[in-house]
Amino acid sequence: ERHARPARRTRARRPFGLLRAVLFLVGLLLVGGVAVLIAAYQFGSSGRQQAEAPATAATTVAEEGEVLRAEGFDLTQTSGGRPVFHISAARVRQDRDQNAFLEDVDLRIFRLDGSVYDVTSDEAVFNEGTRRAELAGNVVLRDGTGLELRARALDIGANGRLLVSRGQVEFLFPPNLEGRASMLRVDLEQEVYVMNDGVHIHSTESAPSSLRLDAERVTYEEAEGIARAVGDVRVRREEDWMASENLTVFFKAGTQDIDFLRARWEVEGEIGAREESPTRTRFEGDDLTIRFDEQENPQPRKIELETMLDGGRPSRLTVDDGTSTRVIDGMSIHGFVDRGVLRLVEGSGSPLEITEATSGAATRRIRAAQLEARFDEVGEPMSMLLDGDVEVGDGEVLLTGGEQARLDWGRGQVIVDGPEVRLLHEQADIVAPRFVYTQNKGLVRAEQGVRAVLSDQSAGALAETPIGRPGDGPINVESTNAVWTLTPQTFAFRGDVRAWRGRNLLFADQLRGDETSGTVAASGGIRTILFPTDSGLTGADRQPVEVTAARLTYSRREGDVIYDQNVVLIQGERRMTCEALTVSLDTEGLAERMLCNRDVVLEDPLNASRVEGERAVYDVGVDRIEIFGDTVKLTKGEGNQVTGKYLVYDVTNGKARMQRRPPSAAEAAEQATGSPTP
């Protein structure tokens, strides 16, 4: 149901205001116990003070052991000329042991501030010698505001300084709270008040919202301004709740305003999720401190979650907005609140871990030594700064080895910096000082010096070219910057690009690949070094072929690598130039045939020869170059020239044979099986 609620942006509620109300209630209830104790003390001192109106009663015949029996008892005790309490009873009797037995007791206490407490009970026993009083049977305390406390019996001792209930105590706090405890103990001298053996406070059925506090014991130290709840403590308001083994509230001096509260041991809780906002925040840890501001109506200003012992379970903060969930685990997590809205979170740990998940599936995992997360005025995440041993895992991408990182939720972007940040993917391993990852676009940008190791799958069409020929290890690329997208799969390396696999090598200003179209393109100062044939061919020159050009393209559909503009092909001492070079590949991605077009020039310094033509075909498998044109010119030595329309050049020995015309198909087939002659 929570997920179905409209996710409207709204100001966050004040999630810990319920604690103030509940603990203020506890303080008032315990102060009510003080009033009873004062009455008992004054009652026990009645023999030493002057009564303003002595008791009047009809005396009856005493039974054996009794020294007095009377109907009706009425006494007003004063101190310094003002009434302290008034006590009356329907009947009274006293024995020789100084025990006074009262029935149908009504006790009224007059406080210095003018308020009055009324206490009634079925019976009361007071001993003048021990200064101990016992009230029993339907003991009820009322304060005139609706506060009401009921007990089976109350024992008053320590010369009127100690009050202890016998049996369960029940109380009603106006307008909508009630509760019970198994025992109430008040020490007036120490100003310590205790409800024990199971304390339960909850809202009435008519209350506008549900509220509940449960604990094994609640203690209030009035002089120190401290209230403590211990033993399976649980506070709940509507769907919000908090639990711990120990909850301590520190009040500001002389007030009932909370200064700060601290929960310890197995602390956990959850707040949020209303119709106006589906976000829920859950917290877990060993030690929780909430500090309040200095306003007249204090509100939380700082929330601190701490792990108390080394090796203990980390503190955890979980935020769930119904669509995505963010979890922060760390040794220390501090949240700063402004007008009820969480605006800043600081965390540290060894390490600190953050997990983001959408629809139940983890989408991002982060590790760092420290974090600083900022939220907007309605509590929506804005940015997160990470520091120290940063690691960001996002889907199939892992960024590790960073010194610092920044997450920008508005842009859906992660920026990781460090001397050597490493991106790991099942298809690639990339190292750079800086990465910018845009999650919603699946876009990775590496900057300031890139080293990449690509699998055949991530390299895509590049792995099909002679540069990425299979069987020679991974494809390596170095550049100044790089951009890589996951879907659709593309890459672009820029600035001093160097790519190689085995012995084949490419230099360029830019290198791009697009797996959707099955293309590779490079530009700017292209230089490739290719080993065009496998070893084992008899007579083949084992020297590599070096090709330079302005541009390079490859298309999977065409199956050719094309060099364009000012093409230069060098093998050993031989050099061939043209305007465009097309390299046809075999099924293994090796150069099988090279076609050089427009303004072809072949120079062979070792054999003092130069050939000019319009088109040249380099048949790599048989180490033969065929040159075509309307005028093919062969220049030898000091300038001797031979012209024709077709020339065959033997790569193995540098010998050339000129013909007046290109061979027919039959002649070409015959030449393919033999070697040209001078």
CSV table of N, CA and C in Angstrom, one decimal, residues 589-668:
chain,number,residue,atom,x,y,z
A,589,GLY,N,40.5,-12.3,-39.4
A,589,GLY,CA,40.7,-10.9,-39.2
A,589,GLY,C,42.1,-10.5,-39.6
A,590,LEU,N,42.8,-11.3,-40.4
A,590,LEU,CA,44.1,-10.9,-40.9
A,590,LEU,C,44.0,-10.2,-42.3
A,591,ALA,N,45.0,-9.4,-42.6
A,591,ALA,CA,45.0,-8.7,-43.9
A,591,ALA,C,45.3,-9.7,-44.9
A,592,GLU,N,44.3,-9.9,-45.8
A,592,GLU,CA,44.5,-10.9,-46.9
A,592,GLU,C,44.8,-10.2,-48.2
A,593,ARG,N,44.3,-9.0,-48.4
A,593,ARG,CA,44.4,-8.3,-49.7
A,593,ARG,C,44.4,-6.8,-49.5
A,594,MET,N,45.3,-6.0,-50.0
A,594,MET,CA,45.3,-4.6,-49.9
A,594,MET,C,45.2,-3.9,-51.2
A,595,LEU,N,44.2,-3.0,-51.3
A,595,LEU,CA,43.9,-2.3,-52.6
A,595,LEU,C,44.2,-0.8,-52.4
A,596,CYS,N,45.2,-0.3,-53.2
A,596,CYS,CA,45.7,1.1,-53.0
A,596,CYS,C,45.2,1.8,-54.3
A,597,ASN,N,44.4,2.9,-54.1
A,597,ASN,CA,43.8,3.6,-55.2
A,597,ASN,C,44.3,5.1,-55.3
A,598,ARG,N,44.3,5.5,-56.5
A,598,ARG,CA,44.6,6.9,-56.9
A,598,ARG,C,46.1,7.3,-56.6
A,599,ASP,N,46.8,7.7,-57.6
A,599,ASP,CA,48.2,8.2,-57.5
A,599,ASP,C,49.1,7.3,-56.7
A,600,VAL,N,49.1,6.0,-57.2
A,600,VAL,CA,49.9,5.0,-56.5
A,600,VAL,C,51.4,5.2,-56.9
A,601,VAL,N,52.3,5.2,-55.9
A,601,VAL,CA,53.7,5.2,-56.1
A,601,VAL,C,54.4,4.2,-55.2
A,602,LEU,N,55.1,3.2,-55.8
A,602,LEU,CA,55.8,2.2,-55.1
A,602,LEU,C,57.3,2.4,-55.2
A,603,GLU,N,58.0,2.6,-54.1
A,603,GLU,CA,59.5,2.9,-54.1
A,603,GLU,C,60.2,1.7,-53.4
A,604,ASP,N,61.3,1.2,-54.1
A,604,ASP,CA,62.1,0.1,-53.5
A,604,ASP,C,63.5,0.5,-53.6
A,605,PRO,N,64.1,1.2,-52.6
A,605,PRO,CA,65.5,1.7,-52.6
A,605,PRO,C,66.5,0.5,-52.8
A,606,LEU,N,66.2,-0.6,-52.3
A,606,LEU,CA,67.2,-1.7,-52.3
A,606,LEU,C,67.4,-2.2,-53.8
A,607,ASN,N,66.3,-2.1,-54.6
A,607,ASN,CA,66.4,-2.5,-56.0
A,607,ASN,C,66.4,-1.3,-56.9
A,608,ALA,N,66.6,-0.1,-56.3
A,608,ALA,CA,66.7,1.1,-57.1
A,608,ALA,C,65.6,1.2,-58.2
A,609,SER,N,64.3,1.0,-57.7
A,609,SER,CA,63.2,1.0,-58.6
A,609,SER,C,62.0,1.9,-58.0
A,610,ARG,N,61.3,2.5,-59.0
A,610,ARG,CA,60.1,3.3,-58.6
A,610,ARG,C,59.0,2.9,-59.6
A,611,VAL,N,57.8,2.7,-59.1
A,611,VAL,CA,56.7,2.3,-59.9
A,611,VAL,C,55.5,3.3,-59.6
A,612,GLU,N,54.9,3.8,-60.7
A,612,GLU,CA,53.8,4.7,-60.6
A,612,GLU,C,52.6,4.2,-61.4
A,613,GLY,N,51.4,4.3,-60.8
A,613,GLY,CA,50.2,3.8,-61.4
A,613,GLY,C,49.0,4.4,-60.8
A,614,GLU,N,47.8,3.9,-61.2
A,614,GLU,CA,46.5,4.4,-60.7
A,614,GLU,C,46.0,3.5,-59.6
A,615,ARG,N,46.4,2.2,-59.6
A,615,ARG,CA,45.8,1.3,-58.7
A,615,ARG,C,46.8,0.2,-58.4
A,616,ALA,N,46.8,-0.3,-57.1
A,616,ALA,CA,47.8,-1.4,-56.8
A,616,ALA,C,47.0,-2.4,-55.9
A,617,VAL,N,47.3,-3.7,-56.1
A,617,VAL,CA,46.7,-4.7,-55.3
A,617,VAL,C,47.8,-5.5,-54.7
A,618,TYR,N,47.9,-5.5,-53.3
A,618,TYR,CA,48.9,-6.3,-52.6
A,618,TYR,C,48.2,-7.6,-52.2
A,619,ASP,N,48.6,-8.7,-52.8
A,619,ASP,CA,48.1,-10.0,-52.4
A,619,ASP,C,49.0,-10.6,-51.3
A,620,VAL,N,48.6,-10.4,-50.1
A,620,VAL,CA,49.5,-10.7,-48.9
A,620,VAL,C,49.8,-12.2,-48.9
A,621,GLY,N,48.9,-13.0,-49.3
A,621,GLY,CA,49.2,-14.5,-49.1
A,621,GLY,C,50.3,-15.0,-50.0
A,622,VAL,N,50.5,-14.3,-51.2
A,622,VAL,CA,51.6,-14.8,-52.1
A,622,VAL,C,52.6,-13.7,-52.2
A,623,ASP,N,52.6,-12.7,-51.4
A,623,ASP,CA,53.7,-11.7,-51.4
A,623,ASP,C,53.9,-11.1,-52.8
A,624,ARG,N,52.8,-10.6,-53.4
A,624,ARG,CA,52.8,-10.0,-54.7
A,624,ARG,C,52.0,-8.8,-54.8
A,625,ILE,N,52.6,-7.7,-55.5
A,625,ILE,CA,51.9,-6.5,-55.7
A,625,ILE,C,51.6,-6.3,-57.2
A,626,GLU,N,50.4,-6.1,-57.5
A,626,GLU,CA,50.0,-5.8,-58.9
A,626,GLU,C,49.6,-4.4,-59.0
A,627,ILE,N,50.2,-3.7,-60.0
A,627,ILE,CA,49.9,-2.2,-60.2
A,627,ILE,C,49.3,-2.0,-61.6
A,628,PHE,N,48.1,-1.3,-61.6
A,628,PHE,CA,47.4,-1.1,-62.8
A,628,PHE,C,47.3,0.4,-63.1
A,629,GLY,N,47.0,0.7,-64.4
A,629,GLY,CA,46.7,2.1,-64.8
A,629,GLY,C,46.8,2.3,-66.3
A,630,ASP,N,46.3,3.4,-66.8
A,630,ASP,CA,46.5,3.7,-68.3
A,630,ASP,C,47.9,3.8,-68.6
A,631,THR,N,48.7,4.3,-67.6
A,631,THR,CA,50.1,4.4,-67.8
A,631,THR,C,50.8,4.0,-66.5
A,632,VAL,N,51.4,2.8,-66.5
A,632,VAL,CA,52.1,2.4,-65.4
A,632,VAL,C,53.6,2.6,-65.8
A,633,LYS,N,54.3,3.3,-64.9
A,633,LYS,CA,55.7,3.7,-65.2
A,633,LYS,C,56.6,3.0,-64.2
A,634,LEU,N,57.7,2.3,-64.7
A,634,LEU,CA,58.7,1.7,-63.9
A,634,LEU,C,60.0,2.5,-64.2
A,635,THR,N,60.6,3.1,-63.1
A,635,THR,CA,61.9,3.8,-63.3
A,635,THR,C,62.9,3.0,-62.5
A,636,LYS,N,64.0,2.7,-63.3
A,636,LYS,CA,65.1,1.9,-62.7
A,636,LYS,C,66.4,2.8,-62.7
A,637,GLY,N,67.2,2.5,-61.7
A,637,GLY,CA,68.6,3.1,-61.6
A,637,GLY,C,68.6,4.6,-61.7
A,638,GLU,N,69.3,5.1,-62.8
A,638,GLU,CA,69.6,6.5,-63.0
A,638,GLU,C,68.5,7.2,-63.8
A,639,GLY,N,67.4,6.5,-64.1
A,639,GLY,CA,66.3,7.1,-64.8
A,639,GLY,C,65.8,6.3,-65.9
A,640,ASN,N,66.2,5.1,-66.2
A,640,ASN,CA,65.7,4.3,-67.2
A,640,ASN,C,64.2,4.0,-66.9
A,641,GLN,N,63.4,4.1,-67.9
A,641,GLN,CA,61.9,4.0,-67.7
A,641,GLN,C,61.3,2.9,-68.6
A,642,VAL,N,60.3,2.2,-68.1
A,642,VAL,CA,59.5,1.3,-68.8
A,642,VAL,C,58.1,1.6,-68.5
A,643,THR,N,57.3,1.7,-69.6
A,643,THR,CA,55.8,2.0,-69.3
A,643,THR,C,55.0,0.8,-69.8
A,644,GLY,N,53.8,0.7,-69.3
A,644,GLY,CA,52.8,-0.3,-69.7
A,644,GLY,C,51.5,0.0,-68.9
A,645,LYS,N,50.7,-1.0,-68.9
A,645,LYS,CA,49.4,-0.9,-68.2
A,645,LYS,C,49.3,-1.8,-67.0
A,646,TYR,N,50.3,-2.6,-66.8
A,646,TYR,CA,50.2,-3.6,-65.7
A,646,TYR,C,51.6,-4.0,-65.3
A,647,LEU,N,51.8,-4.1,-64.0
A,647,LEU,CA,53.1,-4.5,-63.5
A,647,LEU,C,52.9,-5.4,-62.3
A,648,VAL,N,53.7,-6.4,-62.2
A,648,VAL,CA,53.7,-7.4,-61.1
A,648,VAL,C,55.0,-7.2,-60.3
A,649,TYR,N,54.9,-7.0,-59.0
A,649,TYR,CA,56.1,-6.8,-58.2
A,649,TYR,C,56.1,-7.9,-57.1
A,650,ASP,N,57.3,-8.6,-57.1
A,650,ASP,CA,57.5,-9.7,-56.1
A,650,ASP,C,58.1,-9.1,-54.8
A,651,VAL,N,57.3,-9.2,-53.7
A,651,VAL,CA,57.7,-8.6,-52.5
A,651,VAL,C,58.9,-9.3,-51.9
A,652,THR,N,59.1,-10.6,-52.2
A,652,THR,CA,60.2,-11.4,-51.6
A,652,THR,C,61.6,-11.0,-52.1
A,653,ASN,N,61.7,-10.6,-53.4
A,653,ASN,CA,63.0,-10.3,-54.0
A,653,ASN,C,63.0,-8.9,-54.7
A,654,GLY,N,61.9,-8.2,-54.7
A,654,GLY,CA,61.9,-6.9,-55.3
A,654,GLY,C,62.0,-6.8,-56.8
A,655,LYS,N,61.8,-8.0,-57.5
A,655,LYS,CA,61.8,-8.0,-59.0
A,655,LYS,C,60.4,-7.6,-59.5
A,656,ALA,N,60.4,-6.9,-60.7
A,656,ALA,CA,59.2,-6.5,-61.3
A,656,ALA,C,59.1,-6.9,-62.7
A,657,ARG,N,57.9,-7.2,-63.2
A,657,ARG,CA,57.6,-7.5,-64.6
A,657,ARG,C,56.5,-6.6,-65.2
A,658,MET,N,56.9,-5.9,-66.2
A,658,MET,CA,55.9,-5.0,-66.9
A,658,MET,C,55.2,-5.7,-68.0
A,659,GLN,N,53.9,-5.4,-68.2
A,659,GLN,CA,53.1,-5.9,-69.3
A,659,GLN,C,52.3,-4.8,-69.9
A,660,ARG,N,52.0,-4.9,-71.2
A,660,ARG,CA,51.3,-3.9,-71.9
A,660,ARG,C,49.8,-3.8,-71.5
A,661,ARG,N,49.3,-5.0,-71.0
A,661,ARG,CA,47.9,-5.0,-70.5
A,661,ARG,C,47.8,-5.9,-69.3
A,662,PRO,N,46.7,-5.8,-68.6
A,662,PRO,CA,46.5,-6.7,-67.5
A,662,PRO,C,46.2,-8.1,-68.0
A,663,PRO,N,46.5,-9.1,-67.2
A,663,PRO,CA,46.2,-10.4,-67.7
A,663,PRO,C,44.8,-10.7,-67.7
A,664,SER,N,44.4,-11.7,-68.6
A,664,SER,CA,43.1,-12.2,-68.6
A,664,SER,C,42.8,-13.0,-67.4
A,665,ALA,N,41.6,-13.5,-67.2
A,665,ALA,CA,41.3,-14.3,-66.1
A,665,ALA,C,42.1,-15.6,-66.0
A,666,ALA,N,42.3,-16.2,-67.2
A,666,ALA,CA,43.0,-17.4,-67.3
A,666,ALA,C,44.5,-17.2,-66.9
A,667,GLU,N,45.0,-16.1,-67.5
A,667,GLU,CA,46.4,-15.7,-67.2
A,667,GLU,C,46.6,-15.4,-65.7
A,668,ALA,N,45.6,-14.7,-65.2
A,668,ALA,CA,45.8,-14.4,-63.8
A,668,ALA,C,45.8,-15.6,-62.9
